[in-house]
Amino acid sequence: MSGGERPDPSPSAAEEAAARAGLSAAVEPGDPVLGALLESRPASRVWTALRTGAPLEPPAGWTAAALRGRLERWRARAREVDPDLVLSRAGDQGIRLVVPGDPEWPSQLDTLAERRPHALWVRGAHDLRNACLRAVSVVGSRAASAYGLHVATEMSHTLAEHGWCVVSGGAYGIDGAAHRGALAGGAATVAVLACGVDMHYPRGHEQLFAEIAGHGVLVSEHPPGAAPNRHAFLVRNRLIAALTPGTVVVEAGRRSGAANTAAHAQELGRTLMAVPGPVTSALSVGCHRLLRDYQAVCVTCARDVIEQLSPVGAEPPGEERVRVGADLLDDTARRLLEALPERGSVGVAVAAAASGLTPDAALRRLGLLAAAGHVERAAAGWRRIPGSRTSRG
Amino acid sequence: MSGGERPDPSPSAAEEAAARAGLSAAVEPGDPVLGALLESRPASRVWTALRTGAPLEPPAGWTAAALRGRLERWRARAREVDPDLVLSRAGDQGIRLVVPGDPEWPSQLDTLAERRPHALWVRGAHDLRNACLRAVSVVGSRAASAYGLHVATEMSHTLAEHGWCVVSGGAYGIDGAAHRGALAGGAATVAVLACGVDMHYPRGHEQLFAEIAGHGVLVSEHPPGAAPNRHAFLVRNRLIAALTPGTVVVEAGRRSGAANTAAHAQELGRTLMAVPGPVTSALSVGCHRLLRDYQAVCVTCARDVIEQLSPVGAEPPGEERVRVGADLLDDTARRLLEALPERGSVGVAVAAAASGLTPDAALRRLGLLAAAGHVERAAAGWRRIPGSRTSRG
């Protein structure tokens, strides 16, 4: 820490969260200089420096000029942001803040290093970290063909049936088909947005976003109320790639944004997959280029995708259930699991009442149990997966 | 050479050709024991031993038992074959024999080692070796879809327009579309058959084979009159793969014979390419498996294919003309080239008369000049490629 910054007592978690809420409103997502600053300093110290004009030393690897150019912009914006107000308004809309170190923080994002999100704004019934324990990104063109929409829907539906969470970008076309297929398949789906999670952009997806909030998660680096812009879409794509071990491009034209997500996936060492299509279709040109020039794996169905993402030697899909031993569950999760009936499914409220948990707490634990392979979503609630009795049961 | 075989004076080329003609009728194509025998002995000595019952020592790497089991079968068949009669009947049908060492022998077949053809029976206006100087194999299912037929035709047409010879198997479906596209594109095409080149199998391709004989080559390891069988198709596939530096599988179902050709191509170190298709089509399943599990290169058009087969740094197709310098042409080829008009095209007979060659000799040289990038087939004969004047011209 530099001599120019005042030493503070260790900030509280609430102070850190408020500071990151403020930073998410004042600084562009993915800014690597802020990312580097936050690697060596509490967020509250950075935030205070922006608000008070106190000096900030450039972080390791960055010049004073790089920081200076940004500071002016950041300070101007920070003066207009009241973190407590942003947080309380978000809370009123059912939007929560998730920051590094929180139980819900998806730690796979840490591979983004300096470009790790400063904070995530999350809305929805599911726990983001749990949802992404077994997840795959499915992306593609907005202007999709009937073929692409069919493949995205079918693939995501089957992935969901096998307990995989589908992550996508909430856009028209392939993204929308991926989310809808996943919802119909009965699993959580995660929409990573380039605007506030309250913004309903694109407008035609308002109803879809409501369903995702009910059975999955909407997530964004932008605070509630933020409008989307072109740069935000590109920066957002790195999150889609980083949240999962693999990205499938279902359909992409010559200049599709999906190619950008694919590049992020490859750069992060994730498995890059592409769905082939007719060579006569302009909407498959991008996929074929990924196959030809970027060593993308050719996948034609959910089974191919699961095989690519499963450890070598794992059971083929259908048989395969990654299950955490019941003895490794914490007491609360175990109690909830025991409260579920042997047959049939129950809603969250019933499961909560039977286990003595609040509905919110029950829902979080159900997500965890699903990720651990003990329960799954059914059409009307949640059910045990056969053979999932606890050792105490 | 073993002490059990009588030392002969060196046999003449005609004796060797007759012996190989006999062997092609008495021994299965691709038999590796005969291939090994022929690596260390003149064909005439092997043929005489089969006909007279004289002893034959097993070739290096093979046991006496492996040879003994075959010899009985070979001798029984050899007794029924009169090589001179086979050759003269073939000649009457316009069918010629090509053996290793002949100017028309495609030496890229030598990479097949022990499984190199014992002899080739050839019918058609083009020189086999010249045709294959710049060639690519295009294969696929008999039961092709409209999509596959369209892609095979289009790709082969464009390949031919760029001076590439298309090699295929003469079957219904993709093979037929590949040959037809190549003929329409104005280049030679080579059909490698699993039966005699006079057999017109499949029957519905009689007219197509006549066109290929007129503007390309029909080739087979089987003597005239030989009927096809399942084994012959599989053995034939290795020739399609070996004749060219790359094989494109346009469409292939789960159990297509094209996968066999693809396996040969890969084993021989040739470039394996596959055309993607809709994942909803059963006829693209084989292509997608080649892309996913066999590192086939994804190609969507003739340009992709040419790029794969061209040296790194070569001009992109359209600009690209592999041309042998006119000063490297022999006198006869140079004389023929100079006899062609500056503009427009002429038939073989006119070109022959103008250059003082027989039509047969003129046709062979035209093939050579085309392979060298100086002339090309036009709708009505042959024409110079602009800029192809000889240094003497």
Coordinates of N, CA and C in Angstrom, one line a residue, chain B residues 223-320:
Chain B
P223 N -9.7 -56.5 -64.0 CA -9.6 -56.6 -65.4 C -11.0 -56.4 -66.0
P224 N -11.0 -56.0 -67.3 CA -12.3 -55.9 -68.0 C -13.2 -57.1 -67.7
G225 N -14.5 -56.9 -67.5 CA -15.4 -58.0 -67.3 C -15.6 -58.4 -65.9
A226 N -14.8 -57.9 -65.0 CA -14.9 -58.3 -63.5 C -16.1 -57.6 -63.0
A227 N -17.0 -58.4 -62.2 CA -18.2 -57.9 -61.6 C -17.8 -57.3 -60.2
P228 N -18.6 -56.4 -59.7 CA -18.2 -55.8 -58.4 C -18.7 -56.7 -57.2
N229 N -18.0 -56.6 -56.1 CA -18.5 -57.3 -54.9 C -18.2 -56.4 -53.7
R230 N -18.8 -56.7 -52.5 CA -18.7 -55.8 -51.4 C -17.2 -55.6 -51.0
H231 N -16.4 -56.6 -51.0 CA -15.0 -56.5 -50.7 C -14.3 -55.6 -51.6
A232 N -14.6 -55.7 -52.9 CA -14.0 -54.9 -53.9 C -14.2 -53.4 -53.6
F233 N -15.4 -53.0 -53.1 CA -15.6 -51.6 -52.8 C -14.7 -51.1 -51.7
L234 N -14.5 -51.9 -50.7 CA -13.7 -51.4 -49.6 C -12.3 -51.3 -50.0
V235 N -11.8 -52.3 -50.8 CA -10.4 -52.2 -51.3 C -10.2 -51.1 -52.3
R236 N -11.2 -50.8 -53.1 CA -11.2 -49.7 -54.0 C -11.0 -48.4 -53.3
N237 N -11.6 -48.2 -52.1 CA -11.6 -46.9 -51.4 C -10.2 -46.5 -51.1
R238 N -9.3 -47.4 -50.9 CA -7.9 -47.0 -50.6 C -7.3 -46.3 -51.8
L239 N -7.7 -46.7 -53.0 CA -7.1 -46.0 -54.2 C -7.6 -44.6 -54.3
I240 N -8.9 -44.4 -54.0 CA -9.5 -43.0 -54.1 C -8.7 -42.1 -53.1
A241 N -8.4 -42.7 -51.9 CA -7.7 -41.9 -50.9 C -6.2 -41.6 -51.3
A242 N -5.6 -42.7 -51.9 CA -4.2 -42.6 -52.2 C -3.9 -41.7 -53.4
L243 N -4.9 -41.6 -54.4 CA -4.6 -40.9 -55.6 C -4.4 -39.4 -55.4
T244 N -5.0 -38.9 -54.3 CA -5.0 -37.4 -54.2 C -4.4 -37.0 -52.8
P245 N -4.0 -35.7 -52.7 CA -3.5 -35.3 -51.4 C -4.6 -35.0 -50.4
G246 N -5.9 -35.1 -50.8 CA -6.9 -34.8 -49.8 C -8.3 -35.4 -50.2
T247 N -9.0 -35.8 -49.3 CA -10.4 -36.4 -49.5 C -11.4 -35.6 -48.8
V248 N -12.5 -35.2 -49.5 CA -13.6 -34.5 -48.9 C -14.8 -35.4 -48.8
V249 N -15.3 -35.6 -47.6 CA -16.6 -36.4 -47.4 C -17.7 -35.4 -47.4
V250 N -18.6 -35.4 -48.4 CA -19.7 -34.4 -48.5 C -20.9 -34.8 -47.7
E251 N -21.2 -36.0 -47.7 CA -22.4 -36.5 -46.9 C -22.2 -37.9 -46.6
A252 N -22.4 -38.3 -45.3 CA -22.2 -39.7 -45.0 C -23.1 -40.1 -43.8
G253 N -23.8 -41.1 -43.9 CA -24.7 -41.6 -42.8 C -23.8 -42.3 -41.7
R254 N -24.5 -42.9 -40.8 CA -23.8 -43.6 -39.7 C -22.9 -44.7 -40.2
R255 N -23.3 -45.4 -41.2 CA -22.5 -46.6 -41.7 C -22.1 -46.4 -43.2
S256 N -21.8 -45.2 -43.6 CA -21.5 -45.0 -45.0 C -20.1 -45.5 -45.3
G257 N -19.9 -46.0 -46.5 CA -18.6 -46.5 -47.0 C -17.6 -45.3 -47.1
A258 N -18.2 -44.1 -47.2 CA -17.3 -42.9 -47.2 C -16.4 -42.8 -46.0
A259 N -16.9 -43.3 -44.9 CA -16.0 -43.3 -43.7 C -14.8 -44.2 -43.9
N260 N -15.0 -45.3 -44.7 CA -13.8 -46.1 -45.0 C -12.8 -45.4 -45.8
T261 N -13.2 -44.7 -46.8 CA -12.3 -43.9 -47.6 C -11.6 -42.9 -46.7
A262 N -12.4 -42.2 -45.8 CA -11.8 -41.2 -44.9 C -10.7 -41.9 -44.0
A263 N -11.0 -43.1 -43.5 CA -10.0 -43.7 -42.7 C -8.7 -44.0 -43.5
H264 N -8.9 -44.4 -44.8 CA -7.7 -44.6 -45.6 C -6.9 -43.3 -45.8
A265 N -7.6 -42.3 -46.1 CA -7.0 -41.0 -46.3 C -6.2 -40.6 -45.1
Q266 N -6.7 -40.8 -43.9 CA -6.0 -40.4 -42.7 C -4.8 -41.3 -42.4
E267 N -5.0 -42.5 -42.7 CA -3.9 -43.5 -42.5 C -2.7 -43.2 -43.4
L268 N -3.1 -42.7 -44.6 CA -2.0 -42.4 -45.6 C -1.4 -41.0 -45.4
G269 N -1.9 -40.3 -44.4 CA -1.4 -39.0 -44.2 C -1.9 -37.9 -45.1
R270 N -3.0 -38.2 -45.8 CA -3.7 -37.2 -46.7 C -4.5 -36.3 -45.8
T271 N -4.9 -35.1 -46.4 CA -5.8 -34.2 -45.6 C -7.2 -34.7 -45.7
L272 N -7.8 -34.9 -44.5 CA -9.2 -35.4 -44.5 C -10.1 -34.2 -44.2
M273 N -11.1 -34.0 -45.1 CA -12.0 -32.9 -45.0 C -13.4 -33.4 -44.9
A274 N -14.3 -32.7 -44.2 CA -15.7 -33.1 -44.2 C -16.6 -31.8 -44.3
V275 N -17.7 -32.0 -45.0 CA -18.7 -30.9 -45.2 C -19.7 -31.1 -44.1
P276 N -20.0 -30.0 -43.3 CA -21.0 -30.1 -42.3 C -22.4 -30.0 -42.9
G277 N -23.4 -30.4 -42.2 CA -24.8 -30.3 -42.7 C -25.7 -30.1 -41.5
P278 N -27.0 -30.1 -41.7 CA -27.9 -29.9 -40.6 C -27.7 -31.0 -39.6
V279 N -27.7 -30.7 -38.3 CA -27.5 -31.8 -37.3 C -28.8 -32.6 -37.3
T280 N -29.9 -32.1 -37.9 CA -31.1 -32.9 -37.9 C -31.1 -33.9 -39.1
S281 N -30.1 -33.9 -39.9 CA -30.0 -34.8 -41.0 C -29.2 -36.1 -40.7
A282 N -29.8 -37.3 -40.9 CA -29.1 -38.5 -40.6 C -27.9 -38.7 -41.6
L283 N -28.0 -38.0 -42.7 CA -27.0 -38.2 -43.8 C -25.7 -37.3 -43.5
S284 N -25.8 -36.5 -42.5 CA -24.6 -35.7 -42.1 C -23.9 -36.3 -40.8
V285 N -24.5 -37.3 -40.2 CA -24.0 -37.9 -39.0 C -22.6 -38.3 -39.1
G286 N -22.3 -39.0 -40.3 CA -20.9 -39.4 -40.5 C -19.9 -38.3 -40.6
C287 N -20.3 -37.2 -41.3 CA -19.4 -36.1 -41.5 C -19.2 -35.4 -40.1
H288 N -20.2 -35.3 -39.3 CA -20.0 -34.6 -38.0 C -19.1 -35.5 -37.1
R289 N -19.2 -36.8 -37.3 CA -18.3 -37.6 -36.5 C -16.9 -37.5 -36.9
L290 N -16.7 -37.4 -38.2 CA -15.3 -37.1 -38.7 C -14.8 -35.8 -38.2
L291 N -15.6 -34.8 -38.1 CA -15.2 -33.5 -37.6 C -14.9 -33.6 -36.1
R292 N -15.8 -34.3 -35.4 CA -15.6 -34.3 -33.9 C -14.5 -35.2 -33.4
D293 N -14.5 -36.4 -34.0 CA -13.6 -37.5 -33.4 C -12.4 -37.8 -34.3
Y294 N -12.3 -37.3 -35.5 CA -11.2 -37.7 -36.4 C -10.4 -36.5 -36.9
Q295 N -10.6 -35.4 -36.3 CA -9.9 -34.2 -36.7 C -10.0 -33.8 -38.2
A296 N -11.1 -34.2 -38.8 CA -11.3 -33.8 -40.2 C -11.4 -32.3 -40.2
V297 N -11.0 -31.6 -41.3 CA -11.1 -30.2 -41.4 C -12.5 -29.9 -41.9
C298 N -13.1 -28.9 -41.3 CA -14.5 -28.4 -41.8 C -14.3 -27.6 -43.0
V299 N -14.9 -28.1 -44.2 CA -14.8 -27.3 -45.4 C -16.3 -27.0 -45.9
T300 N -16.5 -25.8 -46.4 CA -17.9 -25.5 -46.8 C -18.0 -25.2 -48.2
C301 N -16.9 -25.0 -48.9 CA -16.9 -24.7 -50.4 C -15.6 -25.0 -51.0
A302 N -15.5 -24.9 -52.3 CA -14.3 -25.3 -53.1 C -13.1 -24.5 -52.6
R303 N -13.4 -23.2 -52.2 CA -12.3 -22.3 -51.8 C -11.6 -22.9 -50.5
D304 N -12.4 -23.4 -49.6 CA -11.9 -24.0 -48.4 C -11.0 -25.2 -48.7
V305 N -11.5 -26.0 -49.7 CA -10.7 -27.2 -50.1 C -9.4 -26.8 -50.7
I306 N -9.4 -25.9 -51.6 CA -8.2 -25.5 -52.3 C -7.2 -24.9 -51.3
E307 N -7.7 -24.1 -50.3 CA -6.8 -23.5 -49.3 C -6.1 -24.6 -48.5
Q308 N -6.9 -25.7 -48.2 CA -6.3 -26.8 -47.4 C -5.2 -27.5 -48.1
L309 N -5.4 -27.6 -49.5 CA -4.4 -28.4 -50.2 C -3.3 -27.6 -50.9
S310 N -3.4 -26.2 -50.7 CA -2.3 -25.4 -51.3 C -1.2 -25.2 -50.3
P311 N 0.0 -24.9 -50.8 CA 1.1 -24.7 -49.9 C 0.8 -23.4 -49.1
V312 N 1.3 -23.4 -47.9 CA 1.1 -22.2 -47.0 C 1.7 -21.0 -47.8
G313 N 0.9 -19.9 -47.8 CA 1.4 -18.7 -48.5 C 1.0 -18.6 -49.9
A314 N 0.3 -19.6 -50.5 CA -0.1 -19.6 -51.9 C -1.2 -18.5 -52.0
E315 N -1.3 -18.0 -53.3 CA -2.3 -17.1 -53.6 C -3.7 -17.7 -53.3
P316 N -4.7 -16.9 -52.9 CA -6.0 -17.4 -52.7 C -6.6 -17.9 -54.0
P317 N -7.5 -18.9 -53.9 CA -8.1 -19.4 -55.2 C -8.7 -18.2 -56.0
G318 N -8.7 -18.4 -57.3 CA -9.2 -17.3 -58.1 C -8.0 -16.6 -58.7
E319 N -7.0 -16.3 -57.9 CA -5.8 -15.7 -58.3 C -4.8 -16.9 -58.7
E320 N -5.0 -17.9 -57.8 CA -3.9 -19.0 -57.8 C -3.9 -19.8 -59.1

